[in-house]
mmCIF file of C-alpha atoms in Angstrom:
data_model
loop_
_atom_site.group_PDB
_atom_site.id
_atom_site.type_symbol
_atom_site.label_atom_id
_atom_site.label_comp_id
_atom_site.label_asym_id
_atom_site.label_seq_id
_atom_site.Cartn_x
_atom_site.Cartn_y
_atom_site.Cartn_z
ATOM 1 C CA GLY A 98 11.278 30.450 -90.052
ATOM 2 C CA ALA A 99 14.732 29.889 -91.399
ATOM 3 C CA VAL A 100 17.589 31.496 -89.511
ATOM 4 C CA VAL A 101 20.876 32.877 -90.689
ATOM 5 C CA SER A 102 23.484 33.525 -88.043
ATOM 6 C CA GLN A 103 26.175 36.116 -88.688
ATOM 7 C CA HIS A 104 29.157 36.641 -86.393
ATOM 8 C CA PRO A 105 30.581 38.782 -85.033
ATOM 9 C CA SER A 106 27.958 41.493 -84.785
ATOM 10 C CA ARG A 107 30.571 44.133 -84.131
ATOM 11 C CA VAL A 108 34.340 44.164 -84.509
ATOM 12 C CA ILE A 109 36.970 46.819 -83.994
ATOM 13 C CA CYS A 110 40.444 46.177 -85.373
ATOM 14 C CA LYS A 111 43.688 47.934 -86.085
ATOM 15 C CA SER A 112 44.661 48.978 -89.562
ATOM 16 C CA GLY A 113 46.564 46.237 -91.374
ATOM 17 C CA THR A 114 44.932 43.311 -89.630
ATOM 18 C CA SER A 115 42.514 40.833 -91.188
ATOM 19 C CA VAL A 116 38.981 40.206 -90.014
ATOM 20 C CA LYS A 117 36.818 37.173 -90.706
ATOM 21 C CA ILE A 118 33.027 37.328 -90.707
ATOM 22 C CA GLU A 119 30.991 34.124 -90.644
ATOM 23 C CA CYS A 120 27.556 33.526 -92.084
ATOM 24 C CA ARG A 121 25.744 30.296 -91.222
ATOM 25 C CA SER A 122 22.389 28.953 -92.309
ATOM 26 C CA LEU A 123 21.180 27.158 -89.200
ATOM 27 C CA ASP A 124 18.293 25.033 -90.430
ATOM 28 C CA PHE A 125 18.610 24.809 -94.184
ATOM 29 C CA GLN A 126 21.192 24.260 -96.871
ATOM 30 C CA ALA A 127 22.148 27.312 -98.857
ATOM 31 C CA THR A 128 23.780 26.726 -102.218
ATOM 32 C CA THR A 129 23.996 30.469 -102.736
ATOM 33 C CA MET A 130 24.931 33.204 -100.299
ATOM 34 C CA PHE A 131 25.282 36.909 -100.930
ATOM 35 C CA TRP A 132 27.469 39.483 -99.226
ATOM 36 C CA TYR A 133 26.377 43.101 -98.998
ATOM 37 C CA ARG A 134 27.976 46.246 -97.681
ATOM 38 C CA GLN A 135 26.217 49.326 -96.425
ATOM 39 C CA PHE A 136 27.551 52.807 -95.782
ATOM 40 C CA PRO A 137 25.556 55.177 -93.560
ATOM 41 C CA LYS A 138 22.367 56.385 -95.246
ATOM 42 C CA GLN A 139 23.173 54.474 -98.408
ATOM 43 C CA SER A 140 21.814 51.364 -100.064
ATOM 44 C CA LEU A 141 22.978 47.864 -99.354
ATOM 45 C CA MET A 142 25.501 47.282 -102.108
ATOM 46 C CA LEU A 143 26.039 43.758 -103.380
ATOM 47 C CA MET A 144 29.685 42.777 -103.070
ATOM 48 C CA ALA A 145 29.695 39.188 -104.239
ATOM 49 C CA THR A 146 27.666 36.077 -104.845
ATOM 50 C CA SER A 147 28.995 32.937 -103.260
ATOM 51 C CA ASN A 148 28.144 29.456 -104.520
ATOM 52 C CA GLU A 149 29.064 26.403 -102.516
ATOM 53 C CA GLY A 150 32.126 24.664 -103.829
ATOM 54 C CA SER A 151 33.044 27.273 -106.424
ATOM 55 C CA LYS A 152 34.703 30.648 -106.597
ATOM 56 C CA ALA A 153 32.689 33.680 -105.633
ATOM 57 C CA THR A 154 31.458 36.086 -108.278
ATOM 58 C CA TYR A 155 32.421 39.635 -107.383
ATOM 59 C CA GLU A 156 30.600 42.775 -108.434
ATOM 60 C CA GLN A 157 32.427 45.360 -110.451
ATOM 61 C CA GLY A 158 34.699 47.486 -108.318
ATOM 62 C CA VAL A 159 35.007 44.989 -105.463
ATOM 63 C CA GLU A 160 38.570 43.816 -104.912
ATOM 64 C CA LYS A 161 38.589 40.029 -104.701
ATOM 65 C CA ASP A 162 42.011 39.995 -103.055
ATOM 66 C CA LYS A 163 40.812 42.399 -100.397
ATOM 67 C CA PHE A 164 37.519 40.650 -99.674
ATOM 68 C CA LEU A 165 38.104 36.906 -99.635
ATOM 69 C CA ILE A 166 34.983 34.800 -99.721
ATOM 70 C CA ASN A 167 34.902 31.109 -98.948
ATOM 71 C CA HIS A 168 31.789 28.967 -99.221
ATOM 72 C CA ALA A 169 33.158 25.564 -98.314
ATOM 73 C CA SER A 170 29.921 23.979 -97.126
ATOM 74 C CA LEU A 171 26.198 24.319 -97.706
ATOM 75 C CA THR A 172 25.746 26.032 -94.364
ATOM 76 C CA LEU A 173 28.759 28.317 -94.039
ATOM 77 C CA SER A 174 30.226 31.199 -95.972
ATOM 78 C CA THR A 175 32.980 33.457 -94.689
ATOM 79 C CA LEU A 176 34.105 36.922 -95.697
ATOM 80 C CA THR A 177 37.643 37.891 -94.773
ATOM 81 C CA VAL A 178 38.632 41.527 -95.005
ATOM 82 C CA THR A 179 42.383 41.352 -95.531
ATOM 83 C CA SER A 180 44.778 44.072 -94.428
ATOM 84 C CA ALA A 181 41.861 46.218 -93.317
ATOM 85 C CA HIS A 182 42.052 49.993 -93.568
ATOM 86 C CA PRO A 183 39.773 52.699 -92.177
ATOM 87 C CA GLU A 184 37.968 53.000 -95.515
ATOM 88 C CA ASP A 185 36.857 49.386 -95.095
ATOM 89 C CA SER A 186 34.830 50.397 -92.042
ATOM 90 C CA SER A 187 31.255 49.600 -92.902
ATOM 91 C CA PHE A 188 28.248 47.438 -92.149
ATOM 92 C CA TYR A 189 28.431 44.007 -93.795
ATOM 93 C CA ILE A 190 25.384 41.788 -94.241
ATOM 94 C CA CYS A 191 25.130 38.255 -95.554
ATOM 95 C CA SER A 192 22.115 36.503 -96.944
ATOM 96 C CA ALA A 193 21.467 32.881 -97.741
ATOM 97 C CA ARG A 194 19.059 31.596 -100.329
ATOM 98 C CA GLN A 195 17.019 28.466 -99.767
ATOM 99 C CA GLY A 196 16.298 26.962 -103.150
ATOM 100 C CA SER A 197 16.824 28.640 -106.484
ATOM 101 C CA THR A 198 14.662 31.760 -106.335
ATOM 102 C CA ASN A 199 14.690 34.913 -104.258
ATOM 103 C CA GLU A 200 11.372 34.022 -102.649
ATOM 104 C CA LYS A 201 13.243 32.388 -99.759
ATOM 105 C CA LEU A 202 16.118 34.673 -99.020
ATOM 106 C CA PHE A 203 17.181 35.015 -95.384
ATOM 107 C CA PHE A 204 19.494 37.588 -93.876
ATOM 108 C CA GLY A 205 22.017 37.722 -91.106
ATOM 109 C CA SER A 206 21.849 40.560 -88.605
ATOM 110 C CA GLY A 207 24.969 42.208 -89.963
ATOM 111 C CA THR A 208 28.485 43.002 -88.794
ATOM 112 C CA GLN A 209 29.647 46.512 -88.001
ATOM 113 C CA LEU A 210 33.363 46.717 -88.816
ATOM 114 C CA SER A 211 35.391 49.623 -87.478
ATOM 115 C CA VAL A 212 39.027 49.866 -88.536
ATOM 116 C CA LEU A 213 41.166 52.223 -86.459
ATOM 117 C CA GLY B 1271 21.269 49.147 -114.307
ATOM 118 C CA ASN B 1272 18.680 48.577 -111.622
ATOM 119 C CA SER B 1273 18.217 51.060 -108.804
ATOM 120 C CA VAL B 1274 15.805 51.755 -105.955
ATOM 121 C CA THR B 1275 15.123 55.114 -104.353
ATOM 122 C CA GLN B 1276 13.475 55.437 -100.966
ATOM 123 C CA MET B 1277 12.440 58.435 -98.947
ATOM 124 C CA GLU B 1278 15.032 59.423 -96.414
ATOM 125 C CA GLY B 1279 14.172 58.916 -92.777
ATOM 126 C CA PRO B 1280 13.715 58.871 -89.983
ATOM 127 C CA VAL B 1281 9.958 58.933 -90.163
ATOM 128 C CA THR B 1282 8.477 59.672 -86.763
ATOM 129 C CA LEU B 1283 4.789 58.984 -86.168
ATOM 130 C CA SER B 1284 2.423 58.685 -83.276
ATOM 131 C CA GLU B 1285 0.723 55.376 -82.620
ATOM 132 C CA GLU B 1286 -2.318 54.748 -84.853
ATOM 133 C CA ALA B 1287 -1.122 57.246 -87.465
ATOM 134 C CA PHE B 1288 -1.168 56.448 -91.183
ATOM 135 C CA LEU B 1289 2.134 55.435 -92.705
ATOM 136 C CA THR B 1290 3.467 55.899 -96.214
ATOM 137 C CA ILE B 1291 7.058 55.158 -97.181
ATOM 138 C CA ASN B 1292 7.750 56.030 -100.792
ATOM 139 C CA CYS B 1293 9.760 53.782 -103.075
ATOM 140 C CA THR B 1294 10.474 54.231 -106.762
ATOM 141 C CA TYR B 1295 12.616 52.069 -108.978
ATOM 142 C CA THR B 1296 14.486 51.902 -112.240
ATOM 143 C CA ALA B 1297 14.817 48.535 -113.898
ATOM 144 C CA THR B 1298 14.843 46.834 -117.239
ATOM 145 C CA GLY B 1299 12.203 44.268 -117.964
ATOM 146 C CA TYR B 1300 9.706 43.231 -115.339
ATOM 147 C CA PRO B 1301 11.257 43.088 -111.895
ATOM 148 C CA SER B 1302 9.763 41.605 -108.766
ATOM 149 C CA LEU B 1303 9.421 44.091 -105.925
ATOM 150 C CA PHE B 1304 9.912 43.539 -102.214
ATOM 151 C CA TRP B 1305 9.726 45.256 -98.871
ATOM 152 C CA TYR B 1306 12.006 44.014 -96.134
ATOM 153 C CA VAL B 1307 11.929 45.027 -92.477
ATOM 154 C CA GLN B 1308 14.814 45.013 -90.025
ATOM 155 C CA TYR B 1309 13.985 45.143 -86.332
ATOM 156 C CA PRO B 1310 16.741 46.214 -83.922
ATOM 157 C CA GLY B 1311 19.436 43.580 -83.581
ATOM 158 C CA GLU B 1312 17.902 41.266 -86.179
ATOM 159 C CA GLY B 1313 18.409 40.414 -89.828
ATOM 160 C CA LEU B 1314 16.251 41.667 -92.654
ATOM 161 C CA GLN B 1315 12.943 39.841 -92.988
ATOM 162 C CA LEU B 1316 10.678 39.721 -95.998
ATOM 163 C CA LEU B 1317 7.581 41.784 -95.257
ATOM 164 C CA LEU B 1318 5.732 41.566 -98.571
ATOM 165 C CA LYS B 1319 6.268 41.221 -102.276
ATOM 166 C CA ALA B 1320 4.668 41.694 -105.667
ATOM 167 C CA THR B 1321 5.766 40.004 -108.841
ATOM 168 C CA LYS B 1322 3.826 41.796 -111.586
ATOM 169 C CA ALA B 1323 2.149 45.081 -112.384
ATOM 170 C CA ASP B 1324 -0.959 45.944 -110.331
ATOM 171 C CA ASP B 1325 -0.233 43.175 -107.823
ATOM 172 C CA LYS B 1326 -0.768 44.177 -104.211
ATOM 173 C CA GLY B 1327 1.454 42.634 -101.571
ATOM 174 C CA SER B 1328 0.188 42.632 -98.004
ATOM 175 C CA ASN B 1329 1.264 41.359 -94.621
ATOM 176 C CA LYS B 1330 0.766 42.373 -90.970
ATOM 177 C CA GLY B 1331 -1.435 45.295 -92.017
ATOM 178 C CA PHE B 1332 1.139 46.649 -94.472
ATOM 179 C CA GLU B 1333 0.338 46.968 -98.157
ATOM 180 C CA ALA B 1334 2.159 47.971 -101.316
ATOM 181 C CA THR B 1335 0.937 48.012 -104.918
ATOM 182 C CA TYR B 1336 3.207 47.432 -107.914
ATOM 183 C CA ARG B 1337 2.643 50.491 -110.135
ATOM 184 C CA LYS B 1338 4.438 50.060 -113.407
ATOM 185 C CA GLU B 1339 3.201 53.335 -114.870
ATOM 186 C CA THR B 1340 4.811 55.311 -112.051
ATOM 187 C CA THR B 1341 7.568 52.745 -111.307
ATOM 188 C CA SER B 1342 6.598 52.846 -107.660
ATOM 189 C CA PHE B 1343 5.965 50.439 -104.800
ATOM 190 C CA HIS B 1344 4.979 52.622 -101.861
ATOM 191 C CA LEU B 1345 4.516 50.968 -98.475
ATOM 192 C CA GLU B 1346 1.402 51.863 -96.486
ATOM 193 C CA LYS B 1347 -0.203 50.971 -93.196
ATOM 194 C CA GLY B 1348 -3.418 52.414 -91.888
ATOM 195 C CA SER B 1349 -2.555 52.425 -88.182
ATOM 196 C CA VAL B 1350 1.011 51.961 -86.990
ATOM 197 C CA GLN B 1351 2.011 50.524 -83.645
ATOM 198 C CA VAL B 1352 5.098 51.039 -81.505
ATOM 199 C CA SER B 1353 6.155 47.515 -82.453
ATOM 200 C CA ASP B 1354 6.400 48.614 -86.103
ATOM 201 C CA SER B 1355 9.457 50.706 -85.271
ATOM 202 C CA ALA B 1356 12.181 49.349 -87.529
ATOM 203 C CA VAL B 1357 14.113 50.049 -90.705
ATOM 204 C CA TYR B 1358 12.238 49.301 -93.938
ATOM 205 C CA PHE B 1359 14.024 48.443 -97.182
ATOM 206 C CA CYS B 1360 12.512 48.479 -100.637
ATOM 207 C CA ALA B 1361 14.166 46.076 -103.083
ATOM 208 C CA LEU B 1362 13.822 44.558 -106.509
ATOM 209 C CA THR B 1363 15.129 41.635 -108.401
ATOM 210 C CA GLY B 1364 15.235 41.003 -112.083
ATOM 211 C CA THR B 1365 14.466 37.756 -113.819
ATOM 212 C CA GLY B 1366 16.362 34.649 -112.957
ATOM 213 C CA ARG B 1367 18.594 34.369 -109.961
ATOM 214 C CA ARG B 1368 20.116 37.798 -109.706
ATOM 215 C CA ALA B 1369 20.638 39.196 -106.248
ATOM 216 C CA LEU B 1370 18.385 41.895 -104.831
ATOM 217 C CA THR B 1371 18.956 45.580 -105.437
ATOM 218 C CA PHE B 1372 18.112 47.556 -102.329
ATOM 219 C CA GLY B 1373 17.118 51.076 -101.462
ATOM 220 C CA SER B 1374 18.905 52.875 -98.649
ATOM 221 C CA GLY B 1375 16.325 51.996 -96.016
ATOM 222 C CA THR B 1376 13.911 54.193 -94.089
ATOM 223 C CA ARG B 1377 13.878 54.208 -90.324
ATOM 224 C CA LEU B 1378 10.403 54.364 -88.789
ATOM 225 C CA GLN B 1379 9.974 55.488 -85.204
ATOM 226 C CA VAL B 1380 6.514 55.132 -83.696
ATOM 227 C CA GLN B 1381 5.887 56.953 -80.446
ATOM 228 C CA PRO B 1382 3.223 55.910 -77.929
#
C-alpha cells in the first residue's frame, strides 16, 4: 500500500529554537496533506490543511506564524514549529490524501516533540 | 461541530476473547465513519469504513455497523489475537473533502 514517511520520529529541543518536521508521500502524489496534533489521552486535532502550491488553511485557534506549513511539491509537506516553547510539546501526525476523497488517506507514524 | 467519543483505554483482553470498543459521534448531515488502527511505530491505517446508515464495515475479522439511531459505530471482533494489540481510532468525515475528525483512540492490549 501507499506509504507516508514522517521524520523525525522524536525530537527534543530547547525553548526558543525552531523544529522542522517533514512528511513525504513515497509512492504517490498528494495534492492535499493534513497536519494533526495530539495531546495525551485526547483526540487528534486538525491543525491545518495543506494544498500543494498554495497557502495552508489553518483551523481556528492555530497560530499560522507559530506553525509554518510549506507544501512545495506533490510529495513533500513540512511543518516548522517556530520559537518552540514547552506548551508546544505534543505528538504531531501528518496525513496525505491520494486523489480527492478521504477513501485513500495515508498517515505518517508521527513525531513526538519535547521542548525543554 | 463534529465530534467523536471513544471509550477510554487501555482495554486488556486475553487471546480469543470478544472485543468491543465503543464509539459514538455527533455530526450534521450524513457523515462517513471509519476505524483506523495504529500498530507500534507505524502510521494510522484504515481498518474499515461505512458510508451510510446500517452499512457494516468489516476487515481482518473486525466489524462495525453504522447506527444512525444511536449515532454509534462500535468496533467488534469475535476472537482477538496478540497481533491485534494496537491503538484504535474512530473517525468521521462530512461531505466533500473535509478532513477527518478523530476520537481520542483506545489502546488494546491482548495477552497470550
